[in-house]
Amino acid sequence: MLSDTRISGTALPAFDRIRAGDVEPTIRELLQRSRGEVATLEGQPHPTFENTVLPLEQLAHRLSRTWSPISHLNGVLNSDELRASYNACLPLLSNYWTDLAQSEALYQAYRDIAASQASTLDGAQRRVLERALEDFRLAGVGLPKERKERYKAVVQELALLGAKYEENVLDAMNSWTRHVTGSAELAGINPVIVEQARARAAEKGLEGWLFALEQPTYVAIMTDADSPALRRDFYEAWSTRASDRGPSAGKFDNTEVIRKILALRHEAAQLLDFPNYAAYALATRMAPSTGAVFDFLRKLAEVAKPAARREFTELEEFAGRKLNAWDVTYYAEKLQEKLFSIRQEELRPYFALPRVLTALFAVAERLYGVKIVERAGVPVWHSDARFFEIRDDSGKARAGFYLDACARPKKRAGAWMDDCVGRKDFGAEHTVPVAYLVCNFLPAGAGKPPLLTHDDVVTMFHEFGHGLHHMLTRVAYPSIAGINGVSWDAVELPSQFMENFAWRPEVLADMALHFETGEPLPSDKQEQLLGSRTFHAGLATMRQLEFALFDFRLHAEYDPARGARIGEILAEVRSEVGVFAVPEWNRFPHNFAHIFSGGYAAGYYSYKWAEVLAADAFSAFEERGVFDKGVAQRFLDTILSQGGSRKALDAFVEFRGRAPDVNALLRQQGLA
Ligand SMILES: [Zn+2]
């Protein structure tokens, strides 16, 4: 399913030709071929890095670049047919990967290579072996047959449950709309969103306005809609997605899915002799122990809680009443407006997507000496999607990325970066890395570019930071190139690091230009925007800590005799770190996709963990000037380009000259 379009010799996916009906046969055929090749390698009489490890890296790379466009399409252009093909492939893939990781012959081969070639391999090659040996052990390679079989079945079921969870959330979102018939209820809402709702109603032959449960609409209504009833309806629909409560109660309910996922994760961990899933997850993380994670989160909570309490009290005083959960964002926005004379919606005309991209690319160009250029004519999955190349100073493309920026139906909520093609540089074939950057910004109104809030701008910088991690890697081996093989709790370093540039005056001067007049954002507005960065930092921190503690406790404290205890643990976490009351019917766990279908299981704490690293790394830039070439080069050389070729802590220490320090983050957020 590759197209004729290439980037530095690397073929790009034929998005215009991928048919749901071809997916399963293609994957079956490829897996069968790969199994044959693996069997040959297992029989290799004298395994070496060259004759065994490289071919296996090659096989994994081929499979992941074939599967990646399919899994991507399932996320951004979901359909019943594609969903069925995607789901049919999940068990096949899961079994293939588990069989590979449980191969005694390959495990023995890797151990022999590590012993016999130790002195001739370089650091990256040794790291490939080290990571692979870890993967073998974490797939139960040494276990008795029945336990291996059971582990394989559990992993397979988990893959399917993750997909089901995500489907339920997407279906719940697509199934709900809110019809507004009187214009009074529209007060406060951004006209672009109102116009889209009017068009949607007209399409369905309805009077008035029809609002969908899409992320930009939800955020805009929670922030700006003057009508408490409208806000409440949206809050209820959003916070009960895929649950037993709310407007779609029971229809796409994830309750059982969550219970099964937690039970199976616990079982998988125990099959491998870990006490629980959190301990299992930490085996490849930077955090040394479950206790260290709890300590870290609770210490941060201690610092942030008084600030958060103060912020909330001040907010209720400002509102002049007790606030419901669906009032908090609305009044926070009003208070921010009063304190800083600034509104997110009002900033939109100054953050037109094309200009934001130009300024963002200029930052990367200045820091890392690359050039970013859009390329037309590359096959894409939707007319919204665009393709860009990252070129080095000789003009050669060294990476590429797709950008799919705006929300639309059948597209998963949120923002993310994903790997389309990984970097590989050995043997005959060299491939350059290619990424997907996906966001859910408010689509453009008629005759206008998409207009972003500053929050959106920060999101764009964040995802681009992940993209640079994937794309500027210099590592030759796919299993440790880019974000591969990076400890999950360090993976948010490059992304959160990049967010800082969205707040720099010199970047804003280049980026915040009115899309019609070209006028820069007035300097008082800019100062107010910068001043607002730490607004409600305490509340925001406590919210992240609530998610992180909930996730970590669910996985660390699972007890088969007592079941998942989702509601109880959530209530306990809220009483520990919650700052305001949340309705009893809020079903946040039912749509917490990060931990149930998104790779952050027992890992949501990673955001805060890596934020410490990101803020501390950025403080090195602040000390020397944020565009200092020397610091940028060192960051690129020691962290950004290194992928998983070295341990996250070692890379950080080499860059910073010392271990990470939490104070840079506390200062940045005004919590010091
Ligand atoms: Zn991220």
Short mmCIF file of C-alpha atoms and ligand atoms in Angstrom, two decimals, residues 415-417 462-463 466 491-492 495-496 499 594 600 607, ligand 1:
data_model
loop_
_atom_site.label_atom_id
_atom_site.label_comp_id
_atom_site.label_asym_id
_atom_site.label_seq_id
_atom_site.Cartn_x
_atom_site.Cartn_y
_atom_site.Cartn_z
CA ALA A 415 -4.20 15.94 19.62
CA TRP A 416 -1.35 13.55 18.99
CA MET A 417 1.80 12.73 17.07
CA HIS A 462 3.49 20.49 21.89
CA GLU A 463 2.68 18.03 19.11
CA HIS A 466 6.94 15.20 19.66
CA VAL A 491 8.60 10.96 26.20
CA GLU A 492 6.79 14.21 27.01
CA SER A 495 6.84 18.20 23.52
CA GLN A 496 6.49 20.17 26.75
CA GLU A 499 5.48 24.60 24.46
CA HIS A 594 -5.12 8.04 27.58
CA TYR A 600 -0.51 5.90 29.21
CA TYR A 607 3.19 14.41 31.97
ZN ZN B 1 2.31 14.83 24.37
#
